[in-house]
PDB file of C-alpha atoms in Angstrom:
ATOM      1  CA  MET U  16     103.082 124.089 109.838  1.00 60.00           C
ATOM      2  CA  ASN U  17     104.048 126.473 107.070  1.00 89.00           C
ATOM      3  CA  GLN U  18     103.075 127.309 103.444  1.00 90.00           C
ATOM      4  CA  PRO U  19     104.147 125.286 100.562  1.00 94.00           C
ATOM      5  CA  SER U  20     106.676 126.819  98.151  1.00 95.00           C
ATOM      6  CA  PRO U  21     105.173 127.646  94.576  1.00 96.00           C
ATOM      7  CA  THR U  22     106.489 124.388  93.248  1.00 97.00           C
ATOM      8  CA  ASP U  23     105.092 122.311  96.049  1.00 97.00           C
ATOM      9  CA  HIS U  24     101.790 124.204  95.665  1.00 97.00           C
ATOM     10  CA  HIS U  25     101.579 123.382  91.947  1.00 98.00           C
ATOM     11  CA  PHE U  26     102.126 119.708  92.361  1.00 98.00           C
ATOM     12  CA  LEU U  27     100.076 119.440  95.588  1.00 98.00           C
ATOM     13  CA  SER U  28      97.230 121.022  93.605  1.00 98.00           C
ATOM     14  CA  LEU U  29      97.508 118.307  91.098  1.00 98.00           C
ATOM     15  CA  CYS U  30      97.128 115.862  94.004  1.00 98.00           C
ATOM     16  CA  LEU U  31      94.044 117.550  95.206  1.00 98.00           C
ATOM     17  CA  GLU U  32      92.576 117.170  91.789  1.00 98.00           C
ATOM     18  CA  LEU U  33      93.308 113.292  91.820  1.00 98.00           C
ATOM     19  CA  ALA U  34      91.871 113.242  95.378  1.00 97.00           C
ATOM     20  CA  ALA U  35      88.609 114.872  94.085  1.00 98.00           C
ATOM     21  CA  GLU U  36      88.394 112.337  91.270  1.00 97.00           C
ATOM     22  CA  ALA U  37      88.837 109.565  93.911  1.00 97.00           C
ATOM     23  CA  VAL U  38      85.873 110.999  96.032  1.00 96.00           C
ATOM     24  CA  GLN U  39      83.574 111.288  92.893  1.00 97.00           C
ATOM     25  CA  ALA U  40      84.301 107.583  92.106  1.00 96.00           C
ATOM     26  CA  GLY U  41      83.383 106.551  95.691  1.00 95.00           C
ATOM     27  CA  ASP U  42      86.981 106.187  96.911  1.00 94.00           C
ATOM     28  CA  ASP U  43      88.887 107.932  99.913  1.00 92.00           C
ATOM     29  CA  ALA U  44      90.338 111.327  99.224  1.00 94.00           C
ATOM     30  CA  TYR U  45      93.952 110.648  98.176  1.00 96.00           C
ATOM     31  CA  GLY U  46      95.913 111.618  95.207  1.00 98.00           C
ATOM     32  CA  SER U  47      99.495 111.389  94.344  1.00 98.00           C
ATOM     33  CA  VAL U  48     101.909 112.379  91.717  1.00 98.00           C
ATOM     34  CA  LEU U  49     105.529 111.498  91.134  1.00 98.00           C
ATOM     35  CA  VAL U  50     107.929 114.241  89.929  1.00 98.00           C
ATOM     36  CA  LEU U  51     111.207 113.904  88.207  1.00 98.00           C
ATOM     37  CA  GLY U  52     113.215 116.937  86.967  1.00 97.00           C
ATOM     38  CA  GLY U  53     110.263 119.129  87.573  1.00 97.00           C
ATOM     39  CA  ASP U  54     108.008 117.031  85.230  1.00 98.00           C
ATOM     40  CA  VAL U  55     104.961 114.844  86.273  1.00 98.00           C
ATOM     41  CA  ILE U  56     105.990 111.220  85.267  1.00 98.00           C
ATOM     42  CA  ALA U  57     103.179 109.342  86.981  1.00 98.00           C
ATOM     43  CA  THR U  58      99.919 109.875  88.770  1.00 98.00           C
ATOM     44  CA  ASP U  59      97.401 107.760  90.793  1.00 98.00           C
ATOM     45  CA  ARG U  60      94.522 108.299  93.121  1.00 98.00           C
ATOM     46  CA  ASN U  61      92.987 106.223  95.868  1.00 96.00           C
ATOM     47  CA  ARG U  62      90.917 103.123  94.786  1.00 96.00           C
ATOM     48  CA  SER U  63      90.450 101.558  98.136  1.00 89.00           C
ATOM     49  CA  ASN U  64      86.789 101.152  97.824  1.00 88.00           C
ATOM     50  CA  THR U  65      86.492 100.453  94.028  1.00 90.00           C
ATOM     51  CA  ARG U  66      89.555  97.965  93.793  1.00 91.00           C
ATOM     52  CA  ASN U  67      90.546  96.996  97.527  1.00 91.00           C
ATOM     53  CA  THR U  68      91.543  98.459 100.701  1.00 88.00           C
ATOM     54  CA  LEU U  69      95.248  98.120  99.929  1.00 91.00           C
ATOM     55  CA  TYR U  70      95.075 100.164  96.728  1.00 94.00           C
ATOM     56  CA  HIS U  71      96.889 103.457  97.815  1.00 96.00           C
ATOM     57  CA  PRO U  72      98.219 105.646  95.161  1.00 97.00           C
ATOM     58  CA  GLU U  73     101.596 105.979  97.039  1.00 97.00           C
ATOM     59  CA  ILE U  74     102.170 102.230  96.720  1.00 97.00           C
ATOM     60  CA  GLU U  75     101.088 102.055  93.141  1.00 97.00           C
ATOM     61  CA  LEU U  76     103.561 104.914  92.240  1.00 98.00           C
ATOM     62  CA  ALA U  77     106.322 103.234  94.251  1.00 98.00           C
ATOM     63  CA  ARG U  78     105.610 100.058  92.233  1.00 98.00           C
ATOM     64  CA  TRP U  79     105.497 102.059  88.925  1.00 98.00           C
ATOM     65  CA  ALA U  80     108.933 103.747  89.967  1.00 98.00           C
ATOM     66  CA  LEU U  81     110.541 100.406  90.512  1.00 98.00           C
ATOM     67  CA  ASP U  82     109.240  99.259  87.011  1.00 98.00           C
ATOM     68  CA  HIS U  83     110.231 102.326  85.113  1.00 98.00           C
ATOM     69  CA  LEU U  84     113.079 104.321  86.782  1.00 98.00           C
ATOM     70  CA  SER U  85     116.772 103.626  87.625  1.00 98.00           C
ATOM     71  CA  LEU U  86     117.792 103.781  91.207  1.00 98.00           C
ATOM     72  CA  ALA U  87     119.401 107.323  90.556  1.00 98.00           C
ATOM     73  CA  GLU U  88     116.214 108.600  89.023  1.00 98.00           C
ATOM     74  CA  ARG U  89     114.113 107.169  92.024  1.00 98.00           C
ATOM     75  CA  GLN U  90     116.463 108.751  94.446  1.00 97.00           C
ATOM     76  CA  ALA U  91     116.161 112.204  92.587  1.00 98.00           C
ATOM     77  CA  ALA U  92     112.284 111.944  92.369  1.00 98.00           C
ATOM     78  CA  THR U  93     109.645 113.506  94.652  1.00 98.00           C
ATOM     79  CA  LEU U  94     106.334 111.830  95.523  1.00 98.00           C
ATOM     80  CA  TYR U  95     103.752 114.475  96.241  1.00 98.00           C
ATOM     81  CA  THR U  96     100.602 113.294  98.036  1.00 98.00           C
ATOM     82  CA  THR U  97      97.631 114.796  99.825  1.00 97.00           C
ATOM     83  CA  GLY U  98      98.204 112.894 103.042  1.00 95.00           C
ATOM     84  CA  GLU U  99     101.239 111.672 104.959  1.00 95.00           C
ATOM     85  CA  HIS U 100     101.943 107.948 104.111  1.00 94.00           C
ATOM     86  CA  CYS U 101     100.392 105.428 106.320  1.00 92.00           C
ATOM     87  CA  PRO U 102     103.143 102.885 107.569  1.00 93.00           C
ATOM     88  CA  MET U 103     102.126 100.541 104.484  1.00 93.00           C
ATOM     89  CA  CYS U 104     102.809 103.336 101.914  1.00 95.00           C
ATOM     90  CA  ALA U 105     105.969 104.554 103.970  1.00 96.00           C
ATOM     91  CA  ALA U 106     107.493 101.078 103.619  1.00 96.00           C
ATOM     92  CA  ALA U 107     106.919 100.983 100.032  1.00 97.00           C
ATOM     93  CA  HIS U 108     108.328 104.492  99.524  1.00 97.00           C
ATOM     94  CA  GLY U 109     111.349 103.444 101.613  1.00 97.00           C
ATOM     95  CA  TRP U 110     111.890 100.077  99.721  1.00 97.00           C
ATOM     96  CA  ALA U 111     111.492 101.835  96.337  1.00 98.00           C
ATOM     97  CA  ARG U 112     114.115 104.414  97.517  1.00 97.00           C
ATOM     98  CA  ILE U 113     112.100 107.264  96.303  1.00 98.00           C
ATOM     99  CA  GLY U 114     114.102 110.515  97.296  1.00 95.00           C
ATOM    100  CA  ASN U 115     111.528 112.909  98.733  1.00 96.00           C
ATOM    101  CA  LEU U 116     108.137 112.985 100.115  1.00 98.00           C
ATOM    102  CA  VAL U 117     105.773 116.133 100.257  1.00 98.00           C
ATOM    103  CA  PHE U 118     102.299 116.011 101.679  1.00 97.00           C
ATOM    104  CA  LEU U 119      99.638 118.169 102.796  1.00 96.00           C
ATOM    105  CA  HIS U 120      98.315 116.710 106.119  1.00 94.00           C
ATOM    106  CA  THR U 121      99.555 114.357 108.680  1.00 93.00           C
ATOM    107  CA  THR U 122      98.118 111.020 109.552  1.00 88.00           C
ATOM    108  CA  GLN U 123      97.437 112.441 112.985  1.00 87.00           C
ATOM    109  CA  GLN U 124      95.430 115.351 111.434  1.00 89.00           C
ATOM    110  CA  GLN U 125      93.470 112.981 109.371  1.00 83.00           C
ATOM    111  CA  ALA U 126      92.761 110.756 112.557  1.00 81.00           C
ATOM    112  CA  GLU U 127      91.450 113.804 114.281  1.00 86.00           C
ATOM    113  CA  TRP U 128      89.331 114.940 111.349  1.00 82.00           C
ATOM    114  CA  LEU U 129      87.751 111.380 111.116  1.00 76.00           C
ATOM    115  CA  SER U 130      87.166 111.275 114.875  1.00 80.00           C
ATOM    116  CA  ASP U 131      85.357 114.636 114.746  1.00 80.00           C
ATOM    117  CA  MET U 132      83.152 113.259 111.968  1.00 76.00           C
ATOM    118  CA  GLY U 133      82.237 110.406 114.162  1.00 75.00           C
ATOM    119  CA  LYS U 134      84.259 107.748 112.173  1.00 73.00           C
ATOM    120  CA  GLY U 135      86.195 105.030 113.843  1.00 69.00           C
ATOM    121  CA  GLU U 136      90.001 104.561 114.128  1.00 70.00           C
ATOM    122  CA  ALA U 137      92.280 103.141 111.780  1.00 69.00           C
ATOM    123  CA  PRO U 138      92.883  99.366 111.978  1.00 74.00           C
ATOM    124  CA  ILE U 139      96.669 100.002 112.366  1.00 71.00           C
ATOM    125  CA  GLU U 140      98.839 102.240 114.543  1.00 76.00           C
ATOM    126  CA  LEU U 141      99.540 105.327 112.635  1.00 79.00           C
ATOM    127  CA  MET U 142     102.988 107.025 112.821  1.00 83.00           C
ATOM    128  CA  SER U 143     104.953 109.734 111.177  1.00 88.00           C
ATOM    129  CA  ALA U 144     106.374 108.564 107.691  1.00 90.00           C
ATOM    130  CA  SER U 145     109.816 110.009 108.772  1.00 89.00           C
ATOM    131  CA  GLN U 146     109.932 107.243 111.612  1.00 90.00           C
ATOM    132  CA  ILE U 147     109.825 104.679 108.828  1.00 93.00           C
ATOM    133  CA  ILE U 148     111.569 106.115 105.894  1.00 93.00           C
ATOM    134  CA  LYS U 149     115.302 106.692 106.097  1.00 90.00           C
ATOM    135  CA  GLN U 150     117.361 109.256 104.051  1.00 86.00           C
ATOM    136  CA  VAL U 151     114.312 111.187 102.560  1.00 91.00           C
ATOM    137  CA  ASP U 152     113.628 114.639 102.502  1.00 92.00           C
ATOM    138  CA  VAL U 153     110.081 115.004 104.050  1.00 93.00           C
ATOM    139  CA  ARG U 154     108.180 118.186 103.705  1.00 95.00           C
ATOM    140  CA  GLY U 155     104.676 118.737 105.326  1.00 95.00           C
ATOM    141  CA  PRO U 156     102.266 119.479 106.598  1.00 96.00           C
ATOM    142  CA  PHE U 157     101.168 122.681 105.249  1.00 96.00           C
ATOM    143  CA  GLU U 158      98.600 125.115 106.250  1.00 93.00           C
ATOM    144  CA  GLY U 159      96.320 127.305 104.249  1.00 93.00           C
ATOM    145  CA  GLU U 160      93.850 126.803 101.262  1.00 94.00           C
ATOM    146  CA  LEU U 161      95.110 123.545 100.265  1.00 95.00           C
ATOM    147  CA  LEU U 162      94.754 121.936 103.527  1.00 94.00           C
ATOM    148  CA  ALA U 163      91.220 123.223 103.849  1.00 94.00           C
ATOM    149  CA  GLN U 164      90.468 121.712 100.435  1.00 96.00           C
ATOM    150  CA  ILE U 165      91.755 118.224 101.363  1.00 95.00           C
ATOM    151  CA  LYS U 166      90.043 118.355 104.801  1.00 92.00           C
ATOM    152  CA  GLU U 167      86.647 119.072 102.915  1.00 94.00           C
ATOM    153  CA  LEU U 168      87.333 116.180 100.517  1.00 95.00           C
ATOM    154  CA  HIS U 169      87.855 113.904 103.311  1.00 91.00           C
ATOM    155  CA  ARG U 170      84.476 115.164 104.904  1.00 90.00           C
ATOM    156  CA  GLN U 171      82.785 114.342 101.476  1.00 92.00           C
ATOM    157  CA  SER U 172      84.367 110.956 101.142  1.00 88.00           C
ATOM    158  CA  GLN U 173      82.934 109.989 104.652  1.00 80.00           C
ATOM    159  CA  ALA U 174      79.471 111.350 103.987  1.00 76.00           C
TER     160      ALA U 174
END
């Protein structure tokens, strides 16, 4: 694990704000931003409890990108998110052909955190997003303050 670049830190901090909003609303601690040319062009947060279990922000941003961006723009975009994609979100990212993925923690880290909190296993097999998505620059996980913040938000969402 390493430290995020200043740019990655900035956008991951925005993801954390969205994850905190999700937790405050009663949802799981995930937030995502879609960035193109250094600008945030779309954001979303998890709504798996307040809408339905499939409402992951990464899928919604992939859907948004398909509706609003050309293929070239999608390939130039970066999806920042608090946690590594689950297989469902990774597939959406790949089919939307979004160019880059940056995340704070892996699915395996989250599984370990939830296990330590006494929560059950995920209902699906978790695997690395890079095993599912082809031709994407994947950066993460990172260590440090941002990782500690998302771990705490996951703890709060499970309380």
